[in-house]
Short mmCIF file of N, CA, C and O in Angstrom, two decimals:
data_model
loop_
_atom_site.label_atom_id
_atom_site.label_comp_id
_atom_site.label_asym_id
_atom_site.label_seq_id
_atom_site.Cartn_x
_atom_site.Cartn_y
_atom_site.Cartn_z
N UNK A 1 21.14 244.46 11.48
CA UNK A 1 22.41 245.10 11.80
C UNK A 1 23.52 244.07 12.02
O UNK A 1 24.62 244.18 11.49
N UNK A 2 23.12 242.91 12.95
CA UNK A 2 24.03 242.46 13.20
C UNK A 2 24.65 241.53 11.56
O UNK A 2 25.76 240.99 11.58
N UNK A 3 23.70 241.48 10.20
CA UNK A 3 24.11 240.86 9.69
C UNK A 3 25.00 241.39 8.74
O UNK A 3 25.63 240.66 7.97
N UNK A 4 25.13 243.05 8.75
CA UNK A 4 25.99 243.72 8.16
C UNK A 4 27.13 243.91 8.86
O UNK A 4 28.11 244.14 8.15
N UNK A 5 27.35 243.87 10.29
CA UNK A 5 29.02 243.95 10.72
C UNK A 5 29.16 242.37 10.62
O UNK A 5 30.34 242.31 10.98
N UNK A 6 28.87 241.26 10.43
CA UNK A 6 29.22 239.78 10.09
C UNK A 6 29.70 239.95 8.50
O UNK A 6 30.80 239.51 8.18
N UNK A 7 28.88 240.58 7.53
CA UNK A 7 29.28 240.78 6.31
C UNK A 7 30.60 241.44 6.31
O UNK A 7 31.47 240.92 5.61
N UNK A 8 30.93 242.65 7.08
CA UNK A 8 31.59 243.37 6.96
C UNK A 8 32.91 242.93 7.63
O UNK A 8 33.93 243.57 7.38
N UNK A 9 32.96 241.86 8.48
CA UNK A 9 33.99 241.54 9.03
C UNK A 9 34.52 240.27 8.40
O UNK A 9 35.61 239.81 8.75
N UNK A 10 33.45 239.46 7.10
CA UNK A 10 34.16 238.40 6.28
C UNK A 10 34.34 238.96 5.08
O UNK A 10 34.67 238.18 4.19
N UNK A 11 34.22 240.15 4.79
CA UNK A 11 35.43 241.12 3.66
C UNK A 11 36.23 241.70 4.14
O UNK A 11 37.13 242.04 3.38
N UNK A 12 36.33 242.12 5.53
CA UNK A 12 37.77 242.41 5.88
C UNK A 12 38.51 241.21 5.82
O UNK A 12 39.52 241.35 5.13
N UNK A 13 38.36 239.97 6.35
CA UNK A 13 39.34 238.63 6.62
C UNK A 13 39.57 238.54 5.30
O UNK A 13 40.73 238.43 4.93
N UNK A 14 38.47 238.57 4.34
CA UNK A 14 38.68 238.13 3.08
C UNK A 14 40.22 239.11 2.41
O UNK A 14 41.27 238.54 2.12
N UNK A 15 40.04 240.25 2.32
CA UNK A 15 40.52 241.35 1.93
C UNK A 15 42.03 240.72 2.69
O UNK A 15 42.98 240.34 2.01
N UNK A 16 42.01 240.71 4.11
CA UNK A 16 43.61 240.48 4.62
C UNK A 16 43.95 239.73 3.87
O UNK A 16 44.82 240.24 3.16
N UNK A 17 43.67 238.48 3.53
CA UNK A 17 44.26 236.98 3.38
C UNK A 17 44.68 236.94 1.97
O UNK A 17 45.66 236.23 1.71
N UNK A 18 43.73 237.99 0.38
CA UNK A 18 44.25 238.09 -0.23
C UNK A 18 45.77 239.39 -0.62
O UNK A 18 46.71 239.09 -1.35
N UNK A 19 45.65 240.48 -0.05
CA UNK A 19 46.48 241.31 0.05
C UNK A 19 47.53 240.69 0.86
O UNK A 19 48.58 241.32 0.83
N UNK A 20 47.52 239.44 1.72
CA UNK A 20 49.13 238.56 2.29
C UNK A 20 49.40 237.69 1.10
O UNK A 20 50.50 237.17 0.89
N UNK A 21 48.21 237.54 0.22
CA UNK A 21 49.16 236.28 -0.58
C UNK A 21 49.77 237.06 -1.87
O UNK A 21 50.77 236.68 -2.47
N UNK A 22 49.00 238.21 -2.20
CA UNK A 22 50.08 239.22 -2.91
C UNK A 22 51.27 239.65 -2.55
O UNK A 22 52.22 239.79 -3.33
N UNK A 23 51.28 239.98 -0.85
CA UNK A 23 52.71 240.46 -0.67
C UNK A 23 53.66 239.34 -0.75
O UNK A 23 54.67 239.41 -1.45
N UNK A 24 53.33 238.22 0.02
CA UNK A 24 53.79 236.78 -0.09
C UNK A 24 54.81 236.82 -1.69
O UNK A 24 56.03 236.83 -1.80
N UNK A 25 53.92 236.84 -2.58
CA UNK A 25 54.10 236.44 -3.56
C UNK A 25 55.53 237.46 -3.95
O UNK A 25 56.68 237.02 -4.07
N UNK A 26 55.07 239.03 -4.10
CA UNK A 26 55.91 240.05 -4.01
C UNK A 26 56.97 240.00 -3.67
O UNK A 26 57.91 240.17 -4.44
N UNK A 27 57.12 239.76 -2.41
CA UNK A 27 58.01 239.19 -1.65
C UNK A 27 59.36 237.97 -2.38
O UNK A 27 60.59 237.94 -2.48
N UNK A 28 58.30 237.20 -2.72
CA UNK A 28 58.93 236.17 -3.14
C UNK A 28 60.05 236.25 -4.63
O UNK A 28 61.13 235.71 -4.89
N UNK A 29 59.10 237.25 -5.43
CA UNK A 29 59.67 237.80 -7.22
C UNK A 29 60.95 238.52 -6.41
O UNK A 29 62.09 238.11 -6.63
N UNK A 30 60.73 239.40 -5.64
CA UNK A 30 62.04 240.15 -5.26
C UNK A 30 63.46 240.11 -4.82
O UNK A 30 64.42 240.84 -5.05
N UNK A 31 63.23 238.49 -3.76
CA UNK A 31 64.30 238.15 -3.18
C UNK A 31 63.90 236.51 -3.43
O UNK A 31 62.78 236.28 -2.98
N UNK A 32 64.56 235.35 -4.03
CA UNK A 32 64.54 234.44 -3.95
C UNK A 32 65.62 233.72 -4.77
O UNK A 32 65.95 234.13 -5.89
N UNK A 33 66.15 232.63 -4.19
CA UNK A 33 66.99 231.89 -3.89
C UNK A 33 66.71 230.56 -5.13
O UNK A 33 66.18 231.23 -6.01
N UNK A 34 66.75 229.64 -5.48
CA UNK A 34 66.48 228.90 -6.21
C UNK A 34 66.75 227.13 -5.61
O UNK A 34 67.40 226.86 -4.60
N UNK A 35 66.36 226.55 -6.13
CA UNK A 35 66.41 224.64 -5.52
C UNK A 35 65.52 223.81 -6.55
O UNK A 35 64.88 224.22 -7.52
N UNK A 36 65.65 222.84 -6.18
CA UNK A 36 64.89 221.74 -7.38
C UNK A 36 63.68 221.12 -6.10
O UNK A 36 64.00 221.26 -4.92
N UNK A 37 62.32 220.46 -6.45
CA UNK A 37 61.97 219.61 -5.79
C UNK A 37 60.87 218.83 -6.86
O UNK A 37 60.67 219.07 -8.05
N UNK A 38 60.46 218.15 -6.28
CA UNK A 38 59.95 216.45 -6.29
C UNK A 38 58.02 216.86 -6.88
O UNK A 38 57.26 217.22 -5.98
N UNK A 39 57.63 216.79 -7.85
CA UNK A 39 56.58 216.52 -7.75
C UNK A 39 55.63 215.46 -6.71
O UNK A 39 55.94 214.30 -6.99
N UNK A 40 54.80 215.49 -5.86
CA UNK A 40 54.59 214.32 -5.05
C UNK A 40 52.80 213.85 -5.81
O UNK A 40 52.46 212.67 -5.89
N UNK A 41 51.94 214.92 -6.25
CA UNK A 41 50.57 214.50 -5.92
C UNK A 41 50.14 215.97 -6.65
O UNK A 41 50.40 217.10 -6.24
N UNK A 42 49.18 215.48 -8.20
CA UNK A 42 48.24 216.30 -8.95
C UNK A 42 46.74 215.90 -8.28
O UNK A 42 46.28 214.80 -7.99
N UNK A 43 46.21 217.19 -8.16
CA UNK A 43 45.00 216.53 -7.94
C UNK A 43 43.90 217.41 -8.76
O UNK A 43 44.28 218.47 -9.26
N UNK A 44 42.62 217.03 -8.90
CA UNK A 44 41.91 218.30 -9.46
C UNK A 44 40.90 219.02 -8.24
O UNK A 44 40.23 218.56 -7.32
N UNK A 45 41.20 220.41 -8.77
CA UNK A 45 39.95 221.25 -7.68
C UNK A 45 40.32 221.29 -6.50
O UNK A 45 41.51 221.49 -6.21
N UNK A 46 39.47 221.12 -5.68
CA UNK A 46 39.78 221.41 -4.57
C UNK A 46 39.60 222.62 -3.66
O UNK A 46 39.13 223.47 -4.42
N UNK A 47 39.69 223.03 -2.76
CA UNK A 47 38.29 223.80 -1.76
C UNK A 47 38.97 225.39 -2.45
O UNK A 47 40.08 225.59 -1.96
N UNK A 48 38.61 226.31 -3.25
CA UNK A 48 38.47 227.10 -3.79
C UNK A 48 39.51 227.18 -4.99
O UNK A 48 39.92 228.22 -5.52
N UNK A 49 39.86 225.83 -5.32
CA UNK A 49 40.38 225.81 -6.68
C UNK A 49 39.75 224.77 -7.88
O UNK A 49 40.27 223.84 -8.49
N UNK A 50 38.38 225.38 -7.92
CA UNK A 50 37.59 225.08 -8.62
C UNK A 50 38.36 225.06 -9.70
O UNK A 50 39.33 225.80 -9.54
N UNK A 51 38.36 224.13 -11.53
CA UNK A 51 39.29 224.58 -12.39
C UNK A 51 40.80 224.52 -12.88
O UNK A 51 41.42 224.62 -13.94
N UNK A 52 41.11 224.27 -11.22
CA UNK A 52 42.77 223.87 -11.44
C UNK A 52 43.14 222.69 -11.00
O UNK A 52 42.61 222.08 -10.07
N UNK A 53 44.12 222.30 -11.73
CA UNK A 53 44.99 221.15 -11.03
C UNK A 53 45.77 221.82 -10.40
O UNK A 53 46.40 222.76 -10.88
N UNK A 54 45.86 221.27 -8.70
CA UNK A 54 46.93 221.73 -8.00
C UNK A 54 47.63 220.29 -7.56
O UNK A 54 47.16 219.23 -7.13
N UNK A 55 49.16 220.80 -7.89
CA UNK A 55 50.06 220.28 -7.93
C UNK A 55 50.79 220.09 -6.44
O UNK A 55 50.95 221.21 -5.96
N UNK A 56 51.33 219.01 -5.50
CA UNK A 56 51.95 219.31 -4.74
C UNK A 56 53.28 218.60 -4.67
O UNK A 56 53.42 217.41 -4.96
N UNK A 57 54.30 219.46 -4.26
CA UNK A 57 55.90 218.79 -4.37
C UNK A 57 56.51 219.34 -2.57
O UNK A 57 56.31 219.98 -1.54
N UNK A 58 57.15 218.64 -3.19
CA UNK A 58 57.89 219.45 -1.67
C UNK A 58 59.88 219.61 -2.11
O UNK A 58 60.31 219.42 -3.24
N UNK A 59 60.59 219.91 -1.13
CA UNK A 59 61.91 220.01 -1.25
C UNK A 59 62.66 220.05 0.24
O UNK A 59 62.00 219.96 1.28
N UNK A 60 64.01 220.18 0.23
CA UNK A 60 64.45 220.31 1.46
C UNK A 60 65.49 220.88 1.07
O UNK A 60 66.27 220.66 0.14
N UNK A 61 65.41 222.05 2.30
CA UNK A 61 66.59 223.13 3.12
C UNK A 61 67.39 223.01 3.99
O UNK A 61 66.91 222.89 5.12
N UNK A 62 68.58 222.98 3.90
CA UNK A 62 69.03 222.25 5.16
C UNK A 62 68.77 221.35 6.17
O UNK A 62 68.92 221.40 7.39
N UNK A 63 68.51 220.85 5.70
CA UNK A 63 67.91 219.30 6.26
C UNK A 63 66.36 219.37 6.80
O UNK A 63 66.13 218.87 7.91
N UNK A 64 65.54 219.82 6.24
CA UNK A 64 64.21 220.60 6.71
C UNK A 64 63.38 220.04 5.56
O UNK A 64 63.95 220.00 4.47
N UNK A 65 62.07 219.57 5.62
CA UNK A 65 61.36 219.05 4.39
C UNK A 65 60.65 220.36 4.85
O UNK A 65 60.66 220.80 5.99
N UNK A 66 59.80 221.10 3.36
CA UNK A 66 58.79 221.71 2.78
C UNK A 66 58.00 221.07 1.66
O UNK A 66 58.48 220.43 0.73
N UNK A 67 56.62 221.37 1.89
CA UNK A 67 55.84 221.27 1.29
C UNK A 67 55.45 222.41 0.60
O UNK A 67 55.81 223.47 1.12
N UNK A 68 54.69 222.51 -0.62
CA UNK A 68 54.42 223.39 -1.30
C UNK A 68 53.47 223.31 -2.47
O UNK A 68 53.67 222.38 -3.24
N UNK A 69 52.65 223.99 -2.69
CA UNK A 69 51.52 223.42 -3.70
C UNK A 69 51.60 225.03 -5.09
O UNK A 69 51.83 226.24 -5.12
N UNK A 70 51.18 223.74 -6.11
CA UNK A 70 51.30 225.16 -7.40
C UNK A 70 50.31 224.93 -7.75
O UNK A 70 49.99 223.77 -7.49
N UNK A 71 49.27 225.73 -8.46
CA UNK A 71 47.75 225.83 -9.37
C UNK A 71 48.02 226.12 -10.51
O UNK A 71 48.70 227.14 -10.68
N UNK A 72 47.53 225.25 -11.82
CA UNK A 72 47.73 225.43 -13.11
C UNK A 72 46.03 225.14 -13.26
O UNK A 72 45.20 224.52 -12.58
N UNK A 73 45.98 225.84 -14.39
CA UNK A 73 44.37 226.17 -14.62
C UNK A 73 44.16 224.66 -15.63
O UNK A 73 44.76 224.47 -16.68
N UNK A 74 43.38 223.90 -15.14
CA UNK A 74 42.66 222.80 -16.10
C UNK A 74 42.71 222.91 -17.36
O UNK A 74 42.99 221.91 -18.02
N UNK A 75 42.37 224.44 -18.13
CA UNK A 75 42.42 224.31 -19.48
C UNK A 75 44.07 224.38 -20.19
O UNK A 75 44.41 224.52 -21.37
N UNK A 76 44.74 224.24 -19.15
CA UNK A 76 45.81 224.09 -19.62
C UNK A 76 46.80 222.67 -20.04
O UNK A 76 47.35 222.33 -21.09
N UNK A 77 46.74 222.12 -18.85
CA UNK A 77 46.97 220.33 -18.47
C UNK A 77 45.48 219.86 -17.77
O UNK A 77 44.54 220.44 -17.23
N UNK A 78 45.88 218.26 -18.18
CA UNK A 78 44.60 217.61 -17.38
C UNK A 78 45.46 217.10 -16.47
O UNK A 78 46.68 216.98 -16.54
N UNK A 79 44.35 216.69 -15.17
CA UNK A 79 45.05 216.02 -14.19
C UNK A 79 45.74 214.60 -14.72
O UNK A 79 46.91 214.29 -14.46
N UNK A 80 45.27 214.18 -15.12
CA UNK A 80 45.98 212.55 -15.78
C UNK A 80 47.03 212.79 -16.73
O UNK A 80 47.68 211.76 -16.93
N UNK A 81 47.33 213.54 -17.22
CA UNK A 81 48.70 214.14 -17.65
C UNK A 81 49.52 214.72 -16.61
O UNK A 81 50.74 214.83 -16.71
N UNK A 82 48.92 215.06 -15.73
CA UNK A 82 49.82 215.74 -14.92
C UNK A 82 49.99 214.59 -13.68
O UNK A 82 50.91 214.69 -12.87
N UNK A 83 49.44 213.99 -13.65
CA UNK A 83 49.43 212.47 -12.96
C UNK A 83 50.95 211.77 -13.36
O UNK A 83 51.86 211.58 -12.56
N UNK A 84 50.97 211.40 -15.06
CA UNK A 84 51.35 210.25 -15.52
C UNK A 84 52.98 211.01 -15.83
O UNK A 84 54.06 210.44 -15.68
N UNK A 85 52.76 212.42 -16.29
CA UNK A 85 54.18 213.01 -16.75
C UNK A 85 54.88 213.51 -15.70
O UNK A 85 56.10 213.40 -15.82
N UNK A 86 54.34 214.19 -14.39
CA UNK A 86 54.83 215.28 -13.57
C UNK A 86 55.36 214.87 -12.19
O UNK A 86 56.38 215.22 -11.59
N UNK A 87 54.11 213.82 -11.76
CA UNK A 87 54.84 213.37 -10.61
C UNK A 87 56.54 212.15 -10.78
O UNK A 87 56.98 211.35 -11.60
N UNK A 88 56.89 212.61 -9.66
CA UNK A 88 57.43 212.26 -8.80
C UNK A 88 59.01 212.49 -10.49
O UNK A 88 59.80 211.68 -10.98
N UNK A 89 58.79 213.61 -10.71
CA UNK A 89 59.80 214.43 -12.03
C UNK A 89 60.41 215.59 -10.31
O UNK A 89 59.96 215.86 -9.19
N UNK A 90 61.65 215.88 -11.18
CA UNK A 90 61.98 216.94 -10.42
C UNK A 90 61.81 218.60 -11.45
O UNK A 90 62.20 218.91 -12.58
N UNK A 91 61.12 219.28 -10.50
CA UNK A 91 61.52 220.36 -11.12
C UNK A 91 62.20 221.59 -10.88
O UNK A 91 62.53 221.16 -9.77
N UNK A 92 62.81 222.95 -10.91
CA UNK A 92 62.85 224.19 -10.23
C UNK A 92 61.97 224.56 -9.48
O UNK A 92 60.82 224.13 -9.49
N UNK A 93 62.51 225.57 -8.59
CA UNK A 93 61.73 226.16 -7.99
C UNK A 93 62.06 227.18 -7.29
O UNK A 93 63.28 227.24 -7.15
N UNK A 94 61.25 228.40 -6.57
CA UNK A 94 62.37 229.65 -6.17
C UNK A 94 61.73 229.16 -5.03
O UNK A 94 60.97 228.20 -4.99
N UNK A 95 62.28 230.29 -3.59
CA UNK A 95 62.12 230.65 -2.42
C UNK A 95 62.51 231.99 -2.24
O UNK A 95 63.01 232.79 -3.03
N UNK A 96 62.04 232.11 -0.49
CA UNK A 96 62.41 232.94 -0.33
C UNK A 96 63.08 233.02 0.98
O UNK A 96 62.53 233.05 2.09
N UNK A 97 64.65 233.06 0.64
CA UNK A 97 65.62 233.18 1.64
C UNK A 97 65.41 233.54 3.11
O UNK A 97 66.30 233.34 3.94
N UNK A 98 64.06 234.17 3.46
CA UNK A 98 63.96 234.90 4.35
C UNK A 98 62.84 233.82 5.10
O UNK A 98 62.81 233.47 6.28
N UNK A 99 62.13 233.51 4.23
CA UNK A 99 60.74 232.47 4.37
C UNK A 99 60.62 231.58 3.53
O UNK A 99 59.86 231.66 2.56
N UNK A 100 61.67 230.18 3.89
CA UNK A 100 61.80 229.08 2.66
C UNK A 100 60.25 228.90 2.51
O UNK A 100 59.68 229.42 1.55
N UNK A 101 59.51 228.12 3.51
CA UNK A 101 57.82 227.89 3.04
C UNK A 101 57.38 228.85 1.96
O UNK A 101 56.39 228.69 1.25
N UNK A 102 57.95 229.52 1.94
CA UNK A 102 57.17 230.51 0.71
C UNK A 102 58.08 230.48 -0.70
O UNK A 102 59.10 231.15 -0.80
N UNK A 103 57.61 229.68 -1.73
CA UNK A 103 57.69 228.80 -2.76
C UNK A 103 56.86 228.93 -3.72
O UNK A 103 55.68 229.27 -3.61
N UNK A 104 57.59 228.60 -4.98
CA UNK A 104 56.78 228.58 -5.98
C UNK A 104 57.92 228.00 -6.98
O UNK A 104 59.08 228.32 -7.23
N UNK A 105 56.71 226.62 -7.60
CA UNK A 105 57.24 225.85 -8.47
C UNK A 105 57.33 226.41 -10.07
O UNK A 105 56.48 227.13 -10.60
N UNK A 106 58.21 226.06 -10.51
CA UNK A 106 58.54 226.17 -11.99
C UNK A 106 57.76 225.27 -12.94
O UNK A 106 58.59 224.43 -13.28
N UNK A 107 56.95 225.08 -13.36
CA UNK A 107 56.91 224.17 -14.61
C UNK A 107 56.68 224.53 -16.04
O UNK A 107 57.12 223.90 -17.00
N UNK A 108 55.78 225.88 -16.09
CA UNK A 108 54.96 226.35 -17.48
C UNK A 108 55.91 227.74 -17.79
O UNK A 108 55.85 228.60 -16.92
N UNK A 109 56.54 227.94 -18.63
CA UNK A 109 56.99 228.90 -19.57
C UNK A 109 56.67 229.94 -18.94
O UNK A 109 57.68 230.62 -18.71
N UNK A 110 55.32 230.57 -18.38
CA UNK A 110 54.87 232.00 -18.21
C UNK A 110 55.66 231.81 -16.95
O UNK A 110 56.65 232.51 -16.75
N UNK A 111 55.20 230.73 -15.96
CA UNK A 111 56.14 230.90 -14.21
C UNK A 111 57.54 231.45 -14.69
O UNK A 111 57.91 232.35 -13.94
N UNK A 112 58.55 231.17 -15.85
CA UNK A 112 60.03 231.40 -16.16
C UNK A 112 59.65 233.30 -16.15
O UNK A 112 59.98 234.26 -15.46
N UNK A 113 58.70 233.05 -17.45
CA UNK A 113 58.15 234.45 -17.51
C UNK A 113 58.27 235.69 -16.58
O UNK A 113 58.80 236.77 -16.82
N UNK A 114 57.49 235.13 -15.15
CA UNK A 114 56.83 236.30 -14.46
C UNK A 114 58.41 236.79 -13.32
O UNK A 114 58.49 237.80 -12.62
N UNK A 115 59.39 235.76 -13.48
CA UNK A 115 60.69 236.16 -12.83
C UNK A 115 61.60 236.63 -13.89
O UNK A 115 62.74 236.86 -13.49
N UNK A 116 61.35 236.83 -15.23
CA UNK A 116 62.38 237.25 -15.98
C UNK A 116 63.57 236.13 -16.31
O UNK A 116 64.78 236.33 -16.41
N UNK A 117 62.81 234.84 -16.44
CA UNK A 117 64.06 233.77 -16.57
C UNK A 117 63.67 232.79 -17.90
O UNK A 117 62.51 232.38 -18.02
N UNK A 118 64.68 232.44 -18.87
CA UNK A 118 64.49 232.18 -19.74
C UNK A 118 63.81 230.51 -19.48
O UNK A 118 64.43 229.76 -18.73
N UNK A 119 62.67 230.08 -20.07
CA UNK A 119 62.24 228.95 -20.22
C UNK A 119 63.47 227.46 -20.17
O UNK A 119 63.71 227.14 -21.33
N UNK A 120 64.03 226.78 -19.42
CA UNK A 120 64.88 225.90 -20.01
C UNK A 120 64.88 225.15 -20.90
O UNK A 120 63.97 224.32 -20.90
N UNK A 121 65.82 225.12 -21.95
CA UNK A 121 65.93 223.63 -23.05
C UNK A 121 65.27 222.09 -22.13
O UNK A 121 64.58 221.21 -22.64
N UNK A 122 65.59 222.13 -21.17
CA UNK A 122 65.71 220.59 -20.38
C UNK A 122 64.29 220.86 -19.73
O UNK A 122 64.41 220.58 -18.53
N UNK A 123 63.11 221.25 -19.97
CA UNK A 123 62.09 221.60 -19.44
C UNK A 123 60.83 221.30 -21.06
O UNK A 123 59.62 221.12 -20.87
N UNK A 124 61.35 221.31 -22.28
CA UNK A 124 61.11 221.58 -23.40
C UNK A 124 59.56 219.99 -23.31
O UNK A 124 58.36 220.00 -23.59
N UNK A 125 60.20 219.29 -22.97
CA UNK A 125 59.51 218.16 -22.93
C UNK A 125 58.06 218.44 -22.10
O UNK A 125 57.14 217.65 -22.32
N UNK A 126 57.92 219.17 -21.48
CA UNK A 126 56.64 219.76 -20.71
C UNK A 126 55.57 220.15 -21.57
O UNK A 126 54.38 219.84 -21.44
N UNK A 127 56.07 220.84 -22.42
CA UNK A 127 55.40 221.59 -23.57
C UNK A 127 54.56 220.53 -24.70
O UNK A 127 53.92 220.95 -25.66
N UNK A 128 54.69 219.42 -24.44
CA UNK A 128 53.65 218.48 -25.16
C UNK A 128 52.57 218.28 -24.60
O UNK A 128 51.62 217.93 -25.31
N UNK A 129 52.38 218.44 -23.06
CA UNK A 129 50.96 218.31 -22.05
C UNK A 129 50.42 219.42 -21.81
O UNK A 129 49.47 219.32 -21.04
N UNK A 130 50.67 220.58 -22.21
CA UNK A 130 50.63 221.93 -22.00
C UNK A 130 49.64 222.15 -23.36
O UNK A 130 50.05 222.01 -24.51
N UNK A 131 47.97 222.62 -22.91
CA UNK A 131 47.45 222.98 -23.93
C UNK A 131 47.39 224.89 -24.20
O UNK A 131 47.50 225.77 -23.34
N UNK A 132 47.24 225.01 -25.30
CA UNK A 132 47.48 226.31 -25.70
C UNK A 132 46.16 226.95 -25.62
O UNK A 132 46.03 228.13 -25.92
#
């Protein structure tokens, strides 16, 4: 018994944490603000991003540093491309006016995509490390 309310109470946590990073996200497509920041550090994997390079940059808000991390799936860029081309590049990025920490970087065509914003000319150069 007791090992079914332990089960049952790490799919509820589970269940919260993904239904906040949907609204998070939601949140974010709906109302957000725009800024540039700093690639700092590609890395690969990492504690449940098996598969991806996650990317971390940060930016600043009124005199406020944020940090912020993006996941691009491995079969897309390798980390050593994303090492040698990405860091310490500036790129876009949205927020959300309400909750700057809550961010999301621009780099791949579909991110322009999923806000309804056209891919930039001045971004075009990305598209050579970018596998299809």
């Amino acid at each position: 018994m007791k090992n079914i309310i332990a089960i049952v109470v790490v799919i509820g946590f589970a269940s919260i944490w993904i239904i906040w990073g949907f609204w998070g996200k939601s949140k974010l497509n709906e109302n957000h603000s725009s800024q540039t920041g700093i690639i700092t550090k590609c890395t690969y994997g990492g504690k449940g991003n098996g598969g991806h390079i996650l990317v971390e940059y940060n930016y600043e808000l009124n005199g406020k540093k944020y940090i912020g991390t993006y996941s691009i799936l491995s079969s897309k860029i390798t980390q050593g491309d994303c090492e040698k081309a990405f860091v310490g590049k500036y790129f876009p990025l949205i927020y959300n006016p309400d909750n700057p920490a809550n961010s999301r970087m621009l780099i791949l065509p579909i991110d322009f995509d999923r806000i309804s914003l056209q891919f930039p000319d001045s971004l075009m150069w990305v598209l050579q490390y970018v596998k299809e």
